[in-house]
mmCIF file of C-alpha atoms in Angstrom:
data_model
loop_
_atom_site.group_PDB
_atom_site.id
_atom_site.type_symbol
_atom_site.label_atom_id
_atom_site.label_comp_id
_atom_site.label_asym_id
_atom_site.label_seq_id
_atom_site.Cartn_x
_atom_site.Cartn_y
_atom_site.Cartn_z
ATOM 1 C CA MET B 442 -32.335 92.915 30.513
ATOM 2 C CA LYS B 443 -32.238 90.141 33.126
ATOM 3 C CA THR B 444 -30.915 92.571 35.738
ATOM 4 C CA ASN B 445 -33.724 95.031 35.019
ATOM 5 C CA ILE B 446 -36.314 92.299 35.565
ATOM 6 C CA LYS B 447 -34.696 91.394 38.892
ATOM 7 C CA GLN B 448 -34.665 95.040 39.919
ATOM 8 C CA LYS B 449 -38.388 95.359 39.169
ATOM 9 C CA ILE B 450 -39.186 92.194 41.139
ATOM 10 C CA VAL B 451 -37.108 93.379 44.091
ATOM 11 C CA LYS B 452 -38.744 96.804 43.959
ATOM 12 C CA LEU B 453 -42.183 95.212 43.983
ATOM 13 C CA LEU B 454 -41.589 92.425 46.522
ATOM 14 C CA GLY B 455 -38.493 93.504 48.439
ATOM 15 C CA ASN B 456 -40.557 94.932 51.278
ATOM 16 C CA GLU B 457 -41.589 92.294 53.841
ATOM 17 C CA GLU B 458 -44.999 93.888 54.402
ATOM 18 C CA ARG B 459 -45.740 93.656 50.694
ATOM 19 C CA GLN B 460 -44.596 90.041 50.685
ATOM 20 C CA GLY B 461 -47.051 89.307 53.487
ATOM 21 C CA ILE B 462 -49.894 90.527 51.258
ATOM 22 C CA LEU B 463 -48.812 89.677 47.713
ATOM 23 C CA ILE B 464 -47.500 86.143 48.306
ATOM 24 C CA PRO B 465 -50.818 84.875 49.814
ATOM 25 C CA ILE B 466 -52.664 86.554 46.924
ATOM 26 C CA PHE B 467 -50.348 84.724 44.528
ATOM 27 C CA ALA B 468 -51.089 81.434 46.320
ATOM 28 C CA ILE B 469 -54.848 82.021 46.060
ATOM 29 C CA LEU B 470 -54.738 82.957 42.375
ATOM 30 C CA MET B 471 -52.541 80.008 41.436
ATOM 31 C CA SER B 472 -54.724 77.557 43.374
ATOM 32 C CA LEU B 473 -57.894 78.932 41.759
ATOM 33 C CA ILE B 474 -56.305 78.713 38.297
ATOM 34 C CA VAL B 475 -55.162 75.121 38.824
ATOM 35 C CA GLY B 476 -58.548 74.329 40.393
ATOM 36 C CA ALA B 477 -60.246 75.738 37.295
ATOM 37 C CA ILE B 478 -58.115 73.456 35.138
ATOM 38 C CA VAL B 479 -59.146 70.451 37.245
ATOM 39 C CA ILE B 480 -62.823 71.438 36.946
ATOM 40 C CA ALA B 481 -62.426 71.830 33.179
ATOM 41 C CA VAL B 482 -60.779 68.402 32.938
ATOM 42 C CA VAL B 483 -63.854 66.775 34.528
ATOM 43 C CA GLY B 484 -65.953 68.464 31.840
ATOM 44 C CA LYS B 485 -67.523 71.333 33.801
ATOM 45 C CA ASN B 486 -67.453 75.106 33.429
ATOM 46 C CA PRO B 487 -65.017 76.615 35.989
ATOM 47 C CA VAL B 488 -66.680 80.051 35.902
ATOM 48 C CA ASN B 489 -70.086 78.575 36.697
ATOM 49 C CA ALA B 490 -68.567 76.378 39.402
ATOM 50 C CA TYR B 491 -66.921 79.322 41.196
ATOM 51 C CA HIS B 492 -70.110 81.345 40.770
ATOM 52 C CA ASN B 493 -72.028 78.531 42.481
ATOM 53 C CA LEU B 494 -69.521 78.532 45.353
ATOM 54 C CA LEU B 495 -70.365 82.162 46.076
ATOM 55 C CA GLN B 496 -74.085 81.488 45.718
ATOM 56 C CA GLY B 497 -73.902 78.596 48.170
ATOM 57 C CA THR B 498 -72.480 80.885 50.874
ATOM 58 C CA GLY B 499 -74.953 83.730 50.418
ATOM 59 C CA ILE B 500 -72.412 86.154 48.922
ATOM 60 C CA LEU B 501 -74.256 86.083 45.594
ATOM 61 C CA PRO B 502 -78.005 85.446 45.181
ATOM 62 C CA LYS B 503 -79.378 82.136 43.925
ATOM 63 C CA GLU B 504 -81.933 81.932 41.144
ATOM 64 C CA SER B 505 -84.639 80.766 43.572
ATOM 65 C CA TYR B 506 -85.146 80.023 47.258
ATOM 66 C CA ALA B 507 -87.418 77.799 49.300
ATOM 67 C CA ALA B 508 -90.043 79.237 51.627
ATOM 68 C CA HIS B 509 -88.658 81.413 54.445
ATOM 69 C CA LYS B 510 -85.201 81.236 52.869
ATOM 70 C CA GLY B 511 -83.104 83.887 51.182
ATOM 71 C CA MET B 512 -79.619 85.182 50.504
ATOM 72 C CA LEU B 513 -79.304 86.366 54.123
ATOM 73 C CA THR B 514 -80.255 82.894 55.357
ATOM 74 C CA ASP B 515 -77.399 81.346 53.405
ATOM 75 C CA PHE B 516 -74.954 84.008 54.568
ATOM 76 C CA MET B 517 -75.822 83.545 58.245
ATOM 77 C CA SER B 518 -75.374 79.789 57.839
ATOM 78 C CA PHE B 519 -71.989 80.530 56.268
ATOM 79 C CA LEU B 520 -71.007 82.695 59.264
ATOM 80 C CA ASN B 521 -72.023 79.825 61.524
ATOM 81 C CA ALA B 522 -69.529 77.556 59.754
ATOM 82 C CA LEU B 523 -66.899 80.315 59.656
ATOM 83 C CA THR B 524 -66.858 80.909 63.436
ATOM 84 C CA PRO B 525 -65.037 77.719 64.550
ATOM 85 C CA MET B 526 -62.728 78.038 61.558
ATOM 86 C CA ILE B 527 -61.504 81.450 62.747
ATOM 87 C CA PHE B 528 -60.848 80.187 66.278
ATOM 88 C CA ALA B 529 -58.987 77.131 64.957
ATOM 89 C CA ALA B 530 -56.862 79.243 62.601
ATOM 90 C CA LEU B 531 -55.951 81.590 65.461
ATOM 91 C CA ALA B 532 -54.942 78.574 67.554
ATOM 92 C CA VAL B 533 -52.526 77.403 64.864
ATOM 93 C CA THR B 534 -51.243 80.964 64.371
ATOM 94 C CA VAL B 535 -50.330 81.416 68.053
ATOM 95 C CA ALA B 536 -48.358 78.177 68.008
ATOM 96 C CA PHE B 537 -46.599 79.172 64.780
ATOM 97 C CA LYS B 538 -45.522 82.483 66.313
ATOM 98 C CA ALA B 539 -43.781 80.600 69.136
ATOM 99 C CA GLY B 540 -42.123 78.211 66.694
ATOM 100 C CA LEU B 541 -44.550 75.384 67.494
ATOM 101 C CA PHE B 542 -46.849 73.279 65.330
ATOM 102 C CA ASN B 543 -50.209 72.577 66.993
ATOM 103 C CA ILE B 544 -51.516 69.707 64.910
ATOM 104 C CA GLY B 545 -53.808 68.677 67.760
ATOM 105 C CA VAL B 546 -56.443 71.377 67.289
ATOM 106 C CA SER B 547 -59.070 68.816 66.279
ATOM 107 C CA SER B 548 -58.675 66.724 69.444
ATOM 108 C CA GLN B 549 -58.650 69.843 71.624
ATOM 109 C CA MET B 550 -61.885 70.854 69.911
ATOM 110 C CA LEU B 551 -63.341 67.398 70.519
ATOM 111 C CA LEU B 552 -62.557 67.341 74.247
ATOM 112 C CA ALA B 553 -63.951 70.840 74.761
ATOM 113 C CA GLY B 554 -67.100 69.996 72.826
ATOM 114 C CA PHE B 555 -67.619 66.687 74.637
ATOM 115 C CA VAL B 556 -67.134 68.027 78.171
ATOM 116 C CA ALA B 557 -69.358 71.042 77.468
ATOM 117 C CA THR B 558 -71.987 68.715 75.981
ATOM 118 C CA ILE B 559 -72.253 66.353 78.937
ATOM 119 C CA ILE B 560 -72.006 69.074 81.620
ATOM 120 C CA VAL B 561 -74.152 71.795 80.062
ATOM 121 C CA GLY B 562 -75.708 70.409 76.889
ATOM 122 C CA TYR B 563 -77.652 67.718 78.719
ATOM 123 C CA SER B 564 -78.591 69.905 81.689
ATOM 124 C CA ASN B 565 -81.665 72.018 82.411
ATOM 125 C CA MET B 566 -79.725 75.254 82.879
ATOM 126 C CA GLU B 567 -81.158 78.549 81.710
ATOM 127 C CA SER B 568 -79.573 79.941 78.556
ATOM 128 C CA TYR B 569 -78.045 82.991 80.270
ATOM 129 C CA ILE B 570 -76.057 80.593 82.477
ATOM 130 C CA ALA B 571 -75.535 77.754 79.998
ATOM 131 C CA LYS B 572 -74.017 79.715 77.108
ATOM 132 C CA PRO B 573 -71.256 81.514 79.096
ATOM 133 C CA LEU B 574 -70.508 78.250 80.907
ATOM 134 C CA VAL B 575 -70.091 76.451 77.580
ATOM 135 C CA LEU B 576 -67.510 79.044 76.521
ATOM 136 C CA LEU B 577 -65.696 78.789 79.866
ATOM 137 C CA ILE B 578 -65.533 75.000 79.676
ATOM 138 C CA GLY B 579 -64.232 75.249 76.119
ATOM 139 C CA VAL B 580 -61.406 77.561 77.176
ATOM 140 C CA ILE B 581 -60.432 75.421 80.198
ATOM 141 C CA CYS B 582 -60.500 72.056 78.374
ATOM 142 C CA GLY B 583 -58.638 73.301 75.315
ATOM 143 C CA ALA B 584 -56.029 75.110 77.404
ATOM 144 C CA ALA B 585 -55.518 71.992 79.560
ATOM 145 C CA VAL B 586 -54.650 69.799 76.561
ATOM 146 C CA GLY B 587 -52.535 72.513 74.915
ATOM 147 C CA GLY B 588 -50.749 73.139 78.208
ATOM 148 C CA ILE B 589 -49.896 69.449 78.600
ATOM 149 C CA VAL B 590 -48.372 69.375 75.118
ATOM 150 C CA GLY B 591 -46.420 72.566 75.872
ATOM 151 C CA TYR B 592 -45.176 71.166 79.195
ATOM 152 C CA LEU B 593 -43.988 67.946 77.551
ATOM 153 C CA LYS B 594 -42.092 70.065 75.031
ATOM 154 C CA TYR B 595 -40.537 72.222 77.749
ATOM 155 C CA ARG B 596 -39.825 69.577 80.398
ATOM 156 C CA PHE B 597 -38.843 66.544 78.298
ATOM 157 C CA ASN B 598 -38.193 68.142 74.876
ATOM 158 C CA ILE B 599 -40.837 65.893 73.306
ATOM 159 C CA ASN B 600 -41.700 67.180 69.841
ATOM 160 C CA GLU B 601 -45.144 68.815 69.984
ATOM 161 C CA VAL B 602 -46.182 67.190 66.692
ATOM 162 C CA VAL B 603 -45.647 63.723 68.165
ATOM 163 C CA SER B 604 -47.468 64.669 71.377
ATOM 164 C CA CYS B 605 -50.395 66.148 69.464
ATOM 165 C CA ILE B 606 -50.758 63.092 67.237
ATOM 166 C CA MET B 607 -50.764 60.755 70.247
ATOM 167 C CA VAL B 608 -53.285 62.959 72.077
ATOM 168 C CA ASN B 609 -55.436 63.009 68.930
ATOM 169 C CA TYR B 610 -55.733 59.223 68.990
ATOM 170 C CA ILE B 611 -56.220 58.995 72.750
ATOM 171 C CA LEU B 612 -59.019 61.568 72.915
ATOM 172 C CA GLN B 613 -60.663 60.363 69.715
ATOM 173 C CA TYR B 614 -61.122 56.779 70.950
ATOM 174 C CA VAL B 615 -61.675 57.463 74.647
ATOM 175 C CA ILE B 616 -64.430 59.997 73.916
ATOM 176 C CA SER B 617 -65.921 57.686 71.285
ATOM 177 C CA PHE B 618 -66.108 54.930 73.927
ATOM 178 C CA PHE B 619 -68.020 57.149 76.354
ATOM 179 C CA ILE B 620 -70.386 58.399 73.642
ATOM 180 C CA ASN B 621 -71.192 54.890 72.452
ATOM 181 C CA MET B 622 -71.620 53.581 75.989
ATOM 182 C CA TYR B 623 -73.571 56.379 77.666
ATOM 183 C CA TYR B 624 -74.621 59.211 75.344
ATOM 184 C CA VAL B 625 -75.381 57.692 71.948
ATOM 185 C CA ASP B 626 -78.559 58.332 69.988
ATOM 186 C CA VAL B 627 -79.646 54.896 68.762
ATOM 187 C CA VAL B 628 -81.080 56.346 65.545
ATOM 188 C CA SER B 629 -78.339 58.718 64.377
ATOM 189 C CA ARG B 630 -75.484 56.787 66.070
ATOM 190 C CA GLN B 631 -74.106 60.124 67.219
ATOM 191 C CA SER B 632 -74.233 61.713 70.650
ATOM 192 C CA ARG B 633 -77.672 62.887 71.756
ATOM 193 C CA LYS B 634 -78.551 66.408 70.686
ATOM 194 C CA ILE B 635 -77.925 69.203 73.161
ATOM 195 C CA ALA B 636 -80.592 71.431 74.682
ATOM 196 C CA ASP B 637 -81.336 74.675 72.842
ATOM 197 C CA ALA B 638 -80.343 76.670 75.928
ATOM 198 C CA ALA B 639 -76.741 75.422 75.634
ATOM 199 C CA SER B 640 -76.428 76.061 71.896
ATOM 200 C CA LEU B 641 -74.156 78.902 70.763
ATOM 201 C CA THR B 642 -76.275 79.246 67.622
ATOM 202 C CA LEU B 643 -79.809 80.640 67.734
ATOM 203 C CA ARG B 644 -81.898 78.617 65.279
ATOM 204 C CA ASN B 645 -85.028 79.490 63.323
ATOM 205 C CA VAL B 646 -84.758 83.176 64.184
ATOM 206 C CA GLU B 647 -87.344 85.082 62.139
ATOM 207 C CA PHE B 648 -86.171 88.246 60.399
ATOM 208 C CA LEU B 649 -87.688 89.972 57.343
ATOM 209 C CA GLY B 650 -89.922 86.968 56.754
ATOM 210 C CA MET B 651 -86.970 84.544 56.774
ATOM 211 C CA LYS B 652 -85.880 81.915 59.273
ATOM 212 C CA MET B 653 -82.150 81.770 59.865
ATOM 213 C CA GLU B 654 -79.310 80.713 62.146
ATOM 214 C CA VAL B 655 -77.583 83.397 64.239
ATOM 215 C CA PRO B 656 -74.076 82.374 65.383
ATOM 216 C CA LEU B 657 -73.370 84.055 68.717
ATOM 217 C CA GLY B 658 -69.667 83.205 68.548
ATOM 218 C CA ILE B 659 -68.820 85.232 65.434
ATOM 219 C CA ILE B 660 -68.504 88.476 67.395
ATOM 220 C CA LEU B 661 -66.259 86.744 69.935
ATOM 221 C CA ALA B 662 -64.136 85.349 67.079
ATOM 222 C CA ILE B 663 -63.591 88.831 65.647
ATOM 223 C CA ILE B 664 -62.737 90.190 69.104
ATOM 224 C CA ALA B 665 -60.297 87.304 69.630
ATOM 225 C CA THR B 666 -58.629 88.081 66.289
ATOM 226 C CA PHE B 667 -57.908 91.710 67.131
ATOM 227 C CA GLY B 668 -57.117 90.842 70.752
ATOM 228 C CA LEU B 669 -54.511 88.325 69.640
ATOM 229 C CA LYS B 670 -53.014 90.852 67.232
ATOM 230 C CA PHE B 671 -52.710 93.328 70.103
ATOM 231 C CA ILE B 672 -51.017 90.725 72.324
ATOM 232 C CA LEU B 673 -48.523 89.738 69.636
ATOM 233 C CA ASP B 674 -47.683 93.284 68.517
ATOM 234 C CA LYS B 675 -47.999 95.397 71.655
ATOM 235 C CA THR B 676 -47.198 93.285 74.714
ATOM 236 C CA LYS B 677 -44.091 91.788 76.298
ATOM 237 C CA LEU B 678 -45.598 88.305 76.062
ATOM 238 C CA GLY B 679 -46.157 88.705 72.325
ATOM 239 C CA TYR B 680 -42.572 89.871 71.836
ATOM 240 C CA GLU B 681 -41.276 86.902 73.828
ATOM 241 C CA MET B 682 -43.348 84.421 71.817
ATOM 242 C CA LYS B 683 -42.093 85.837 68.521
ATOM 243 C CA ALA B 684 -38.512 85.897 69.813
ATOM 244 C CA VAL B 685 -38.736 82.241 70.901
ATOM 245 C CA GLY B 686 -40.271 81.339 67.558
ATOM 246 C CA ALA B 687 -37.494 83.102 65.644
ATOM 247 C CA ASN B 688 -34.549 81.677 67.595
ATOM 248 C CA GLN B 689 -34.752 79.894 70.944
ATOM 249 C CA LYS B 690 -31.033 80.185 71.666
ATOM 250 C CA ALA B 691 -30.993 83.918 71.033
ATOM 251 C CA ALA B 692 -34.162 84.359 73.090
ATOM 252 C CA ARG B 693 -32.641 82.433 75.999
ATOM 253 C CA TYR B 694 -29.457 84.534 75.749
ATOM 254 C CA ALA B 695 -31.617 87.666 75.897
ATOM 255 C CA GLY B 696 -33.046 86.522 79.226
ATOM 256 C CA ILE B 697 -36.399 85.162 78.015
ATOM 257 C CA ASN B 698 -37.748 82.131 79.850
ATOM 258 C CA VAL B 699 -38.158 79.901 76.801
ATOM 259 C CA GLY B 700 -39.897 77.036 78.604
ATOM 260 C CA ARG B 701 -42.477 79.293 80.231
ATOM 261 C CA THR B 702 -43.141 81.041 76.919
ATOM 262 C CA ILE B 703 -43.662 77.720 75.122
ATOM 263 C CA VAL B 704 -46.157 76.541 77.740
ATOM 264 C CA ILE B 705 -48.059 79.862 77.700
ATOM 265 C CA ALA B 706 -48.199 79.846 73.886
ATOM 266 C CA MET B 707 -49.678 76.335 73.890
ATOM 267 C CA LEU B 708 -52.108 77.293 76.659
ATOM 268 C CA ILE B 709 -53.400 80.181 74.521
ATOM 269 C CA SER B 710 -53.449 77.994 71.411
ATOM 270 C CA GLY B 711 -55.383 75.282 73.270
ATOM 271 C CA ALA B 712 -57.865 77.800 74.696
ATOM 272 C CA LEU B 713 -58.619 79.068 71.191
ATOM 273 C CA SER B 714 -58.976 75.452 70.013
ATOM 274 C CA GLY B 715 -61.453 74.903 72.835
ATOM 275 C CA LEU B 716 -63.509 77.870 71.667
ATOM 276 C CA ALA B 717 -63.413 76.399 68.169
ATOM 277 C CA GLY B 718 -64.682 73.126 69.644
ATOM 278 C CA VAL B 719 -67.667 74.520 71.508
ATOM 279 C CA THR B 720 -68.712 76.755 68.599
ATOM 280 C CA PHE B 721 -68.459 73.725 66.317
ATOM 281 C CA TYR B 722 -70.080 70.980 68.428
ATOM 282 C CA LEU B 723 -72.510 73.193 70.363
ATOM 283 C CA GLY B 724 -73.101 75.767 67.648
ATOM 284 C CA TYR B 725 -72.607 74.738 64.054
ATOM 285 C CA ASN B 726 -73.544 71.175 65.036
ATOM 286 C CA THR B 727 -75.652 69.893 67.929
ATOM 287 C CA SER B 728 -74.054 66.465 68.404
ATOM 288 C CA ILE B 729 -70.719 64.631 68.131
ATOM 289 C CA GLN B 730 -69.952 61.829 65.707
ATOM 290 C CA PRO B 731 -67.911 59.068 67.415
ATOM 291 C CA LYS B 732 -64.431 58.163 66.122
ATOM 292 C CA VAL B 733 -64.280 61.254 63.902
ATOM 293 C CA LEU B 734 -62.007 64.256 64.341
ATOM 294 C CA SER B 735 -63.258 67.431 62.715
ATOM 295 C CA ALA B 736 -61.459 68.495 59.544
ATOM 296 C CA VAL B 737 -61.624 72.084 60.809
ATOM 297 C CA GLY B 738 -58.481 71.570 62.883
ATOM 298 C CA TYR B 739 -56.513 70.422 59.847
ATOM 299 C CA ASP B 740 -57.921 73.040 57.486
ATOM 300 C CA ALA B 741 -56.801 75.630 60.044
ATOM 301 C CA ILE B 742 -53.178 74.793 59.212
ATOM 302 C CA ALA B 743 -53.710 75.772 55.574
ATOM 303 C CA ILE B 744 -55.597 78.870 56.669
ATOM 304 C CA SER B 745 -52.830 80.037 58.992
ATOM 305 C CA LEU B 746 -50.166 79.443 56.352
ATOM 306 C CA LEU B 747 -52.217 81.313 53.779
ATOM 307 C CA GLY B 748 -52.698 84.178 56.231
ATOM 308 C CA ASN B 749 -48.920 84.437 56.692
ATOM 309 C CA ALA B 750 -49.331 83.295 60.335
ATOM 310 C CA SER B 751 -50.926 86.596 61.340
ATOM 311 C CA PRO B 752 -54.260 86.968 63.178
ATOM 312 C CA ILE B 753 -55.858 89.345 60.663
ATOM 313 C CA GLY B 754 -54.553 87.352 57.712
ATOM 314 C CA SER B 755 -55.854 84.131 59.273
ATOM 315 C CA MET B 756 -59.319 85.630 59.714
ATOM 316 C CA PHE B 757 -59.556 86.622 56.041
ATOM 317 C CA SER B 758 -58.054 83.281 54.966
ATOM 318 C CA ALA B 759 -60.678 81.489 57.054
ATOM 319 C CA PHE B 760 -63.310 83.471 55.186
ATOM 320 C CA LEU B 761 -61.933 82.240 51.855
ATOM 321 C CA ILE B 762 -61.529 78.591 52.856
ATOM 322 C CA SER B 763 -65.021 78.577 54.382
ATOM 323 C CA ILE B 764 -66.432 79.826 51.088
ATOM 324 C CA ILE B 765 -64.846 76.859 49.338
ATOM 325 C CA SER B 766 -65.934 74.250 51.892
ATOM 326 C CA LYS B 767 -69.419 75.632 52.609
ATOM 327 C CA GLY B 768 -70.268 76.470 48.994
ATOM 328 C CA SER B 769 -69.115 73.106 47.646
ATOM 329 C CA THR B 770 -72.460 71.425 48.363
ATOM 330 C CA TYR B 771 -74.416 73.891 46.236
ATOM 331 C CA MET B 772 -71.692 73.802 43.564
ATOM 332 C CA SER B 773 -71.995 70.023 43.408
ATOM 333 C CA SER B 774 -75.789 69.971 43.223
ATOM 334 C CA THR B 775 -76.080 72.808 40.692
ATOM 335 C CA ALA B 776 -73.027 72.574 38.432
ATOM 336 C CA GLY B 777 -72.529 68.838 38.832
ATOM 337 C CA VAL B 778 -68.932 69.338 39.986
ATOM 338 C CA PRO B 779 -67.794 66.624 42.435
ATOM 339 C CA GLN B 780 -67.794 67.984 45.972
ATOM 340 C CA GLU B 781 -64.270 66.630 46.466
ATOM 341 C CA ILE B 782 -63.016 69.340 44.090
ATOM 342 C CA ALA B 783 -63.388 71.798 46.986
ATOM 343 C CA ALA B 784 -60.935 69.704 49.016
ATOM 344 C CA VAL B 785 -58.573 69.692 46.029
ATOM 345 C CA ILE B 786 -58.670 73.493 45.841
ATOM 346 C CA THR B 787 -58.016 73.750 49.582
ATOM 347 C CA ALA B 788 -55.060 71.379 49.222
ATOM 348 C CA LEU B 789 -53.714 73.471 46.339
ATOM 349 C CA ILE B 790 -53.935 76.595 48.485
ATOM 350 C CA LEU B 791 -51.908 74.792 51.173
ATOM 351 C CA LEU B 792 -49.361 73.680 48.577
ATOM 352 C CA PHE B 793 -48.855 77.137 47.089
ATOM 353 C CA SER B 794 -48.851 78.724 50.545
ATOM 354 C CA ALA B 795 -46.066 76.362 51.578
ATOM 355 C CA CYS B 796 -44.105 77.638 48.575
ATOM 356 C CA GLY B 797 -44.196 81.113 50.136
ATOM 357 C CA ALA B 798 -41.014 80.420 52.121
ATOM 358 C CA TYR B 799 -39.193 79.468 48.928
ATOM 359 C CA ILE B 800 -40.471 82.576 47.153
ATOM 360 C CA LYS B 801 -39.188 84.755 50.009
ATOM 361 C CA TYR B 802 -35.821 82.999 49.761
ATOM 362 C CA ARG B 803 -35.606 83.642 46.000
ATOM 363 C CA ILE B 804 -36.544 87.295 46.472
ATOM 364 C CA LYS B 805 -33.812 87.677 49.092
ATOM 365 C CA ARG B 806 -31.304 86.127 46.703
ATOM 366 C CA MET B 807 -32.394 88.508 43.953
ATOM 367 C CA LYS B 808 -32.113 91.427 46.367
ATOM 368 C CA ASP B 809 -28.544 90.426 47.263
ATOM 369 C CA GLU B 810 -27.633 89.980 43.586
ATOM 370 C CA VAL B 811 -29.072 93.392 42.659
ATOM 371 C CA THR B 812 -27.171 94.997 45.563
ATOM 372 C CA GLU B 813 -23.907 93.350 44.480
ATOM 373 C CA GLU B 814 -24.467 94.397 40.871
ATOM 374 C CA SER B 815 -25.140 97.994 41.944
ATOM 375 C CA LEU B 816 -21.976 97.964 44.070
ATOM 376 C CA ARG B 817 -19.881 96.645 41.169
ATOM 377 C CA GLN B 818 -21.361 99.271 38.873
ATOM 378 C CA TYR B 819 -20.573 101.986 41.408
ATOM 379 C CA LYS B 820 -16.939 100.832 41.787
ATOM 380 C CA LYS B 821 -16.589 100.660 38.012
ATOM 381 C CA GLU B 822 -17.806 104.237 37.622
ATOM 382 C CA GLU B 823 -15.487 105.429 40.404
ATOM 383 C CA ALA B 824 -12.527 103.794 38.696
#
């Protein structure tokens, strides 16, 4: 009986492609179930709470809307929040593929957003010049920081996690100093708002009698997702990054320049972080809060893990996590569920996603046991 159960599990999950789909689904379901229990413990209805999450992101309609607002308005606002999340998740995914852990996405975002703000955001440039320049600055600044971390790893074998943490602190406080000294808004205590021409989000766009936000970066994020998938699956560079991530010694023996590959992977990861930064600070937001690193860079780790460290999976995972984070405000105001519950659900997703490696290990063990049992049975019948 026990052997039959193992055989069914191996038949269902023995294929690695199926594991890449079913294990993240398992993580999502388990986190939502445990999240529902937490919501029930605080005395609220989990079904209503999850329904409100979807309403808050424009996926389901609300009971009523304010003037010039509608379901499409909420959904476009949701896409605006989703855009930097996709870029950040892709940044983490690239690093994962090369066996690296880019925990410095938030500081790379901050530097890109700050430099683009002071160079373009406070200028009088026309929008057709300002917007592409913002993207270019984001790529250059993010890649510069990521490249430095990669070079330290390659040249001095300094762990990239340590480097990223140190860079996080350095950029966080240095940029905060400059904002407070030269660019602060005395009322909001944040950096001064950028000019509309430099914003990567079109605001108050009228459509079908509604006023909404139009995130210009969402198309670029989708293109980046499929472009990264192509690089990883169809190019020599992608093969080298995955080989280095799987086993550096074997990759070096095969003739791959491990150091160069590490630096290039971090350059790409940093460039994507920079795009996340400019779409966040000059798109979703219009100013920078001193001494605060965006949580987007840390949420991206959970998203990449949930997406099985694949570009397409990360994009869909970003969609899910953004629903939870963006819809939590409406859930809190309507269902009375504490907004922190959304962070709990996100943490649960990260926890169950991290268990994916253990699940794969157990499935492999079952597969080996079933194979050995079949071999013993075959020898017994032959005898």
